[in-house]
Amino acid sequence: MKLMETGVLYNPQSGKVSGKNVSKSSRQLKHMEGYYEDTEAFRSMDPETPVYEVLMHAQEEGNEGGLLFGTSYLFPGKVGNEYFMTKGHFHEIKNRAEYYWGIQGEGALVLMDEKGEAKVEKVTQGSLHYIPGHIAHRLVNTSDSMLVVGACWPSDAGHDYGTIEENGFSVRVKEEDGKPVVK
Ligand code: M6P
Ligand code: ZN
C-alpha cells in the first residue's frame, strides 16, 4: 500500500498551517468596536490596524464528533492601556471544550464562567490550557511581539460572540507601570 500525503502541513515553530482545507481570517480594529474600554483611544486609532489573524484547518466543519484545528496570531499593541485581545466567545453548543497552547510570545488567557467569575492564565511558549465547556475564552497579548497560540476544538462547537458583545468579560488586562495587571 502506498503512503498517502495528507496535503496539510503544520509548522510547530511558527504555528503555520497550510495546504488543503486551510483558511485564514483577519480581524482589524474596525471589527472590534465596543470591545475596548477606552473608546476615545479606540476612535483615535486607524480602523485598519490588524489585531489578529487565524489560520484554520477544517476537514469537517459543523459535524458532531469532528475536530477543528487552528493557530491564532495576535499582534502586539494597546488601545489606551488595554492590550490587544481577541473578541472572545462562549461556544454555541455550550458544553463544548477546547485546548489552547502557547507557541510563541507571552500573553494571557481570560476565562469566564456563565456567572461572570473570571480566571486568567499565563500563556507562554509550551503552556497548555484546557478550556472546559461553559467557559468563555479570550486571548490577550501582553508582550511587544506577536503572540502565537494553537487551538483544537469540536467541529460543532460554534461561536457565541453575542453574550460577550452584550456583557463583556468581567476583567480586563491592562498595562500599568510597564506590567500587565488584571482589573
Ligand atoms: C482560536 C479558536 C477559534 C477562534 C480564534 C479567535 O483559534 O478558539 O475558534 O475563532 O481563536 O478567537 P475569537 O473567535 O474569540 O475571535
Ligand atoms: Zn472556542
PDB file of C-alpha atoms and ligand atoms in Angstrom:
ATOM      1  CA  MET A   1       0.000   0.000   0.000  1.00  0.00           C
ATOM      2  CA  LYS A   2       1.232   3.463  -0.879  1.00  0.00           C
ATOM      3  CA  LEU A   3       1.612   6.004   1.952  1.00  0.00           C
ATOM      4  CA  MET A   4      -0.607   8.974   1.339  1.00  0.00           C
ATOM      5  CA  GLU A   5       0.233  12.631   1.789  1.00  0.00           C
ATOM      6  CA  THR A   6      -2.395  14.486   3.859  1.00  0.00           C
ATOM      7  CA  GLY A   7      -1.955  17.646   1.829  1.00  0.00           C
ATOM      8  CA  VAL A   8      -1.783  19.672   5.044  1.00  0.00           C
ATOM      9  CA  LEU A   9       1.351  20.906   6.775  1.00  0.00           C
ATOM     10  CA  TYR A  10       1.854  22.167  10.306  1.00  0.00           C
ATOM     11  CA  ASN A  11       4.983  24.009  11.407  1.00  0.00           C
ATOM     12  CA  PRO A  12       5.273  23.622  15.196  1.00  0.00           C
ATOM     13  CA  GLN A  13       7.764  26.525  15.485  1.00  0.00           C
ATOM     14  CA  SER A  14       5.647  29.135  13.742  1.00  0.00           C
ATOM     15  CA  GLY A  15       2.217  27.525  14.150  1.00  0.00           C
ATOM     16  CA  LYS A  16       1.686  27.883  10.400  1.00  0.00           C
ATOM     17  CA  VAL A  17      -0.986  25.603   8.996  1.00  0.00           C
ATOM     18  CA  SER A  18      -1.013  25.310   5.209  1.00  0.00           C
ATOM     19  CA  GLY A  19      -2.456  23.258   2.400  1.00  0.00           C
ATOM     20  CA  LYS A  20      -5.783  21.557   1.922  1.00  0.00           C
ATOM     21  CA  ASN A  21      -8.868  22.827   3.793  1.00  0.00           C
ATOM     22  CA  VAL A  22      -6.924  25.672   5.409  1.00  0.00           C
ATOM     23  CA  SER A  23      -8.447  29.135   5.555  1.00  0.00           C
ATOM     24  CA  LYS A  24      -7.321  32.427   7.017  1.00  0.00           C
ATOM     25  CA  SER A  25      -9.375  35.118   8.704  1.00  0.00           C
ATOM     26  CA  SER A  26      -8.242  38.564   9.837  1.00  0.00           C
ATOM     27  CA  ARG A  27      -9.574  40.963  12.427  1.00  0.00           C
ATOM     28  CA  GLN A  28      -8.752  44.638  12.350  1.00  0.00           C
ATOM     29  CA  LEU A  29      -9.693  47.297  14.908  1.00  0.00           C
ATOM     30  CA  LYS A  30     -12.770  48.131  12.799  1.00  0.00           C
ATOM     31  CA  HIS A  31     -14.163  44.683  13.656  1.00  0.00           C
ATOM     32  CA  MET A  32     -13.813  45.348  17.380  1.00  0.00           C
ATOM     33  CA  GLU A  33     -15.981  48.366  18.013  1.00  0.00           C
ATOM     34  CA  GLY A  34     -17.228  48.349  21.607  1.00  0.00           C
ATOM     35  CA  TYR A  35     -14.724  45.767  22.835  1.00  0.00           C
ATOM     36  CA  TYR A  36     -12.156  48.107  24.364  1.00  0.00           C
ATOM     37  CA  GLU A  37     -12.803  50.246  27.404  1.00  0.00           C
ATOM     38  CA  ASP A  38     -11.098  53.435  26.211  1.00  0.00           C
ATOM     39  CA  THR A  39     -13.469  54.430  23.399  1.00  0.00           C
ATOM     40  CA  GLU A  40     -11.660  57.730  22.817  1.00  0.00           C
ATOM     41  CA  ALA A  41      -8.315  55.979  22.283  1.00  0.00           C
ATOM     42  CA  PHE A  42     -10.108  53.460  20.040  1.00  0.00           C
ATOM     43  CA  ARG A  43     -11.547  56.242  17.875  1.00  0.00           C
ATOM     44  CA  SER A  44      -8.147  57.933  17.515  1.00  0.00           C
ATOM     45  CA  MET A  45      -6.583  54.782  16.012  1.00  0.00           C
ATOM     46  CA  ASP A  46      -6.521  53.608  12.389  1.00  0.00           C
ATOM     47  CA  PRO A  47      -9.503  51.242  11.946  1.00  0.00           C
ATOM     48  CA  GLU A  48      -7.418  49.143   9.545  1.00  0.00           C
ATOM     49  CA  THR A  49      -4.880  48.295  12.277  1.00  0.00           C
ATOM     50  CA  PRO A  50      -4.512  44.488  12.332  1.00  0.00           C
ATOM     51  CA  VAL A  51      -5.321  42.931  15.709  1.00  0.00           C
ATOM     52  CA  TYR A  52      -5.264  39.184  14.985  1.00  0.00           C
ATOM     53  CA  GLU A  53      -5.325  36.524  12.304  1.00  0.00           C
ATOM     54  CA  VAL A  54      -6.435  32.914  12.496  1.00  0.00           C
ATOM     55  CA  LEU A  55      -5.356  30.011  10.300  1.00  0.00           C
ATOM     56  CA  MET A  56      -7.805  27.161  10.495  1.00  0.00           C
ATOM     57  CA  HIS A  57      -7.824  23.608   9.204  1.00  0.00           C
ATOM     58  CA  ALA A  58     -11.422  22.477   8.782  1.00  0.00           C
ATOM     59  CA  GLN A  59     -11.778  18.955   7.473  1.00  0.00           C
ATOM     60  CA  GLU A  60     -15.378  18.637   8.659  1.00  0.00           C
ATOM     61  CA  GLU A  61     -16.928  21.838   9.912  1.00  0.00           C
ATOM     62  CA  GLY A  62     -20.152  21.561  11.906  1.00  0.00           C
ATOM     63  CA  ASN A  63     -20.073  17.762  12.257  1.00  0.00           C
ATOM     64  CA  GLU A  64     -20.794  16.286  15.650  1.00  0.00           C
ATOM     65  CA  GLY A  65     -17.720  14.327  16.700  1.00  0.00           C
ATOM     66  CA  GLY A  66     -15.363  16.198  14.373  1.00  0.00           C
ATOM     67  CA  LEU A  67     -12.482  18.477  15.333  1.00  0.00           C
ATOM     68  CA  LEU A  68     -11.136  21.800  14.100  1.00  0.00           C
ATOM     69  CA  PHE A  69      -7.537  22.939  14.394  1.00  0.00           C
ATOM     70  CA  GLY A  70      -6.131  26.448  14.245  1.00  0.00           C
ATOM     71  CA  THR A  71      -3.463  28.971  15.094  1.00  0.00           C
ATOM     72  CA  SER A  72      -4.193  32.493  16.322  1.00  0.00           C
ATOM     73  CA  TYR A  73      -1.667  35.283  15.667  1.00  0.00           C
ATOM     74  CA  LEU A  74      -2.307  38.203  17.984  1.00  0.00           C
ATOM     75  CA  PHE A  75      -0.394  41.378  17.147  1.00  0.00           C
ATOM     76  CA  PRO A  76       1.268  43.439  19.880  1.00  0.00           C
ATOM     77  CA  GLY A  77      -0.467  46.703  20.682  1.00  0.00           C
ATOM     78  CA  LYS A  78      -2.794  48.539  23.033  1.00  0.00           C
ATOM     79  CA  VAL A  79      -5.942  50.623  22.904  1.00  0.00           C
ATOM     80  CA  GLY A  80      -5.220  53.170  25.628  1.00  0.00           C
ATOM     81  CA  ASN A  81      -3.597  50.958  28.260  1.00  0.00           C
ATOM     82  CA  GLU A  82      -5.580  47.832  27.347  1.00  0.00           C
ATOM     83  CA  TYR A  83      -3.637  45.189  25.450  1.00  0.00           C
ATOM     84  CA  PHE A  84      -4.741  43.865  22.065  1.00  0.00           C
ATOM     85  CA  MET A  85      -7.016  40.861  22.520  1.00  0.00           C
ATOM     86  CA  THR A  86      -9.316  38.520  20.639  1.00  0.00           C
ATOM     87  CA  LYS A  87     -13.066  39.061  20.721  1.00  0.00           C
ATOM     88  CA  GLY A  88     -13.511  36.012  22.917  1.00  0.00           C
ATOM     89  CA  HIS A  89     -16.528  33.741  22.926  1.00  0.00           C
ATOM     90  CA  PHE A  90     -18.613  31.071  24.590  1.00  0.00           C
ATOM     91  CA  HIS A  91     -19.383  28.091  22.397  1.00  0.00           C
ATOM     92  CA  GLU A  92     -22.795  27.994  20.768  1.00  0.00           C
ATOM     93  CA  ILE A  93     -23.118  24.400  21.972  1.00  0.00           C
ATOM     94  CA  LYS A  94     -22.220  25.424  25.471  1.00  0.00           C
ATOM     95  CA  ASN A  95     -20.710  22.215  26.802  1.00  0.00           C
ATOM     96  CA  ARG A  96     -18.028  22.024  24.098  1.00  0.00           C
ATOM     97  CA  ALA A  97     -14.455  22.217  25.436  1.00  0.00           C
ATOM     98  CA  GLU A  98     -11.248  23.371  23.722  1.00  0.00           C
ATOM     99  CA  TYR A  99      -7.461  23.170  24.054  1.00  0.00           C
ATOM    100  CA  TYR A 100      -5.178  26.184  23.630  1.00  0.00           C
ATOM    101  CA  TRP A 101      -1.364  26.026  23.742  1.00  0.00           C
ATOM    102  CA  GLY A 102       1.320  28.678  23.622  1.00  0.00           C
ATOM    103  CA  ILE A 103       3.578  28.585  20.554  1.00  0.00           C
ATOM    104  CA  GLN A 104       5.371  31.950  20.631  1.00  0.00           C
ATOM    105  CA  GLY A 105       5.294  35.120  22.706  1.00  0.00           C
ATOM    106  CA  GLU A 106       3.673  35.945  26.025  1.00  0.00           C
ATOM    107  CA  GLY A 107       0.127  36.650  26.915  1.00  0.00           C
ATOM    108  CA  ALA A 108      -2.897  35.881  28.985  1.00  0.00           C
ATOM    109  CA  LEU A 109      -5.922  33.655  28.573  1.00  0.00           C
ATOM    110  CA  VAL A 110      -9.005  35.136  30.204  1.00  0.00           C
ATOM    111  CA  LEU A 111     -11.544  32.501  31.188  1.00  0.00           C
ATOM    112  CA  MET A 112     -15.004  33.336  32.484  1.00  0.00           C
ATOM    113  CA  ASP A 113     -17.915  31.162  33.578  1.00  0.00           C
ATOM    114  CA  GLU A 114     -21.587  31.919  32.948  1.00  0.00           C
ATOM    115  CA  LYS A 115     -21.910  33.740  36.278  1.00  0.00           C
ATOM    116  CA  GLY A 116     -19.107  36.131  35.299  1.00  0.00           C
ATOM    117  CA  GLU A 117     -16.488  34.550  37.553  1.00  0.00           C
ATOM    118  CA  ALA A 118     -13.121  35.045  35.824  1.00  0.00           C
ATOM    119  CA  LYS A 119      -9.725  33.392  35.943  1.00  0.00           C
ATOM    120  CA  VAL A 120      -6.614  34.410  33.996  1.00  0.00           C
ATOM    121  CA  GLU A 121      -3.877  32.013  32.913  1.00  0.00           C
ATOM    122  CA  LYS A 122      -0.400  32.987  31.775  1.00  0.00           C
ATOM    123  CA  VAL A 123       0.338  31.945  28.193  1.00  0.00           C
ATOM    124  CA  THR A 124       3.960  31.233  27.292  1.00  0.00           C
ATOM    125  CA  GLN A 125       5.736  29.052  24.755  1.00  0.00           C
ATOM    126  CA  GLY A 126       4.682  25.489  25.587  1.00  0.00           C
ATOM    127  CA  SER A 127       1.934  26.295  28.099  1.00  0.00           C
ATOM    128  CA  LEU A 128      -1.137  24.094  27.717  1.00  0.00           C
ATOM    129  CA  HIS A 129      -4.637  25.356  28.517  1.00  0.00           C
ATOM    130  CA  TYR A 130      -7.714  23.197  28.868  1.00  0.00           C
ATOM    131  CA  ILE A 131     -10.886  25.244  28.442  1.00  0.00           C
ATOM    132  CA  PRO A 132     -13.899  23.294  29.738  1.00  0.00           C
ATOM    133  CA  GLY A 133     -17.375  23.732  28.305  1.00  0.00           C
ATOM    134  CA  HIS A 134     -19.483  26.674  29.516  1.00  0.00           C
ATOM    135  CA  ILE A 135     -16.356  28.845  29.812  1.00  0.00           C
ATOM    136  CA  ALA A 136     -15.791  31.946  27.680  1.00  0.00           C
ATOM    137  CA  HIS A 137     -12.223  32.400  26.469  1.00  0.00           C
ATOM    138  CA  ARG A 138     -10.203  35.382  25.224  1.00  0.00           C
ATOM    139  CA  LEU A 139      -6.506  35.769  24.413  1.00  0.00           C
ATOM    140  CA  VAL A 140      -4.540  38.889  25.316  1.00  0.00           C
ATOM    141  CA  ASN A 141      -1.077  39.813  24.039  1.00  0.00           C
ATOM    142  CA  THR A 142       0.838  41.279  26.996  1.00  0.00           C
ATOM    143  CA  SER A 143       4.178  41.488  25.165  1.00  0.00           C
ATOM    144  CA  ASP A 144       5.628  43.622  22.421  1.00  0.00           C
ATOM    145  CA  SER A 145       5.978  40.791  19.935  1.00  0.00           C
ATOM    146  CA  MET A 146       3.464  38.513  18.241  1.00  0.00           C
ATOM    147  CA  LEU A 147       1.533  36.075  20.463  1.00  0.00           C
ATOM    148  CA  VAL A 148       1.013  32.761  18.660  1.00  0.00           C
ATOM    149  CA  VAL A 149      -1.413  30.252  20.150  1.00  0.00           C
ATOM    150  CA  GLY A 150      -2.646  26.903  18.859  1.00  0.00           C
ATOM    151  CA  ALA A 151      -6.187  25.647  19.333  1.00  0.00           C
ATOM    152  CA  CYS A 152      -8.205  22.471  18.826  1.00  0.00           C
ATOM    153  CA  TRP A 153     -11.970  22.350  19.346  1.00  0.00           C
ATOM    154  CA  PRO A 154     -15.052  20.352  18.371  1.00  0.00           C
ATOM    155  CA  SER A 155     -16.342  20.943  14.829  1.00  0.00           C
ATOM    156  CA  ASP A 156     -19.868  21.634  16.033  1.00  0.00           C
ATOM    157  CA  ALA A 157     -18.927  23.982  18.940  1.00  0.00           C
ATOM    158  CA  GLY A 158     -19.733  27.209  17.096  1.00  0.00           C
ATOM    159  CA  HIS A 159     -19.018  30.724  18.390  1.00  0.00           C
ATOM    160  CA  ASP A 160     -21.355  32.709  20.608  1.00  0.00           C
ATOM    161  CA  TYR A 161     -19.975  36.259  20.346  1.00  0.00           C
ATOM    162  CA  GLY A 162     -23.269  37.913  21.289  1.00  0.00           C
ATOM    163  CA  THR A 163     -23.066  37.225  25.021  1.00  0.00           C
ATOM    164  CA  ILE A 164     -19.618  38.852  25.196  1.00  0.00           C
ATOM    165  CA  GLU A 165     -20.699  41.747  22.962  1.00  0.00           C
ATOM    166  CA  GLU A 166     -23.552  42.442  25.396  1.00  0.00           C
ATOM    167  CA  ASN A 167     -21.893  41.879  28.757  1.00  0.00           C
ATOM    168  CA  GLY A 168     -18.151  41.798  28.080  1.00  0.00           C
ATOM    169  CA  PHE A 169     -15.725  39.884  30.259  1.00  0.00           C
ATOM    170  CA  SER A 170     -15.740  40.763  33.967  1.00  0.00           C
ATOM    171  CA  VAL A 171     -12.000  41.549  33.898  1.00  0.00           C
ATOM    172  CA  ARG A 172      -9.658  43.408  31.547  1.00  0.00           C
ATOM    173  CA  VAL A 173      -5.905  43.017  31.086  1.00  0.00           C
ATOM    174  CA  LYS A 174      -4.114  46.363  31.070  1.00  0.00           C
ATOM    175  CA  GLU A 175      -0.605  47.728  31.273  1.00  0.00           C
ATOM    176  CA  GLU A 176       0.357  49.535  34.463  1.00  0.00           C
ATOM    177  CA  ASP A 177       3.933  50.703  35.132  1.00  0.00           C
ATOM    178  CA  GLY A 178       5.027  48.625  32.144  1.00  0.00           C
ATOM    179  CA  LYS A 179       3.499  45.415  33.506  1.00  0.00           C
ATOM    180  CA  PRO A 180       0.267  43.529  32.831  1.00  0.00           C
ATOM    181  CA  VAL A 181      -2.401  43.799  35.505  1.00  0.00           C
ATOM    182  CA  VAL A 182      -5.866  42.251  35.649  1.00  0.00           C
ATOM    183  CA  LYS A 183      -8.630  44.648  36.615  1.00  0.00           C
TER     184      LYS A 183
HETATM  185  C1  M6P B   1      -8.840  30.154  18.297  1.00  0.00           C
HETATM  186  C2  M6P B   1     -10.103  29.316  18.311  1.00  0.00           C
HETATM  187  C3  M6P B   1     -11.075  29.802  17.230  1.00  0.00           C
HETATM  188  C4  M6P B   1     -11.298  31.300  17.369  1.00  0.00           C
HETATM  189  C5  M6P B   1      -9.979  32.055  17.334  1.00  0.00           C
HETATM  190  C6  M6P B   1     -10.126  33.564  17.517  1.00  0.00           C
HETATM  191  O1  M6P B   1      -8.110  29.887  17.135  1.00  0.00           O
HETATM  192  O2  M6P B   1     -10.724  29.441  19.570  1.00  0.00           O
HETATM  193  O3  M6P B   1     -12.302  29.109  17.351  1.00  0.00           O
HETATM  194  O4  M6P B   1     -12.184  31.772  16.373  1.00  0.00           O
HETATM  195  O5  M6P B   1      -9.149  31.550  18.382  1.00  0.00           O
HETATM  196  O6  M6P B   1     -10.837  33.923  18.668  1.00  0.00           O
HETATM  197  P1  M6P B   1     -12.263  34.643  18.581  1.00  0.00           P
HETATM  198  O7  M6P B   1     -13.179  33.748  17.802  1.00  0.00           O
HETATM  199  O8  M6P B   1     -12.693  34.794  20.017  1.00  0.00           O
HETATM  200  O9  M6P B   1     -12.086  35.947  17.904  1.00  0.00           O
HETATM  201 ZN    ZN B   2     -13.605  28.440  21.453  1.00  0.00          ZN
END
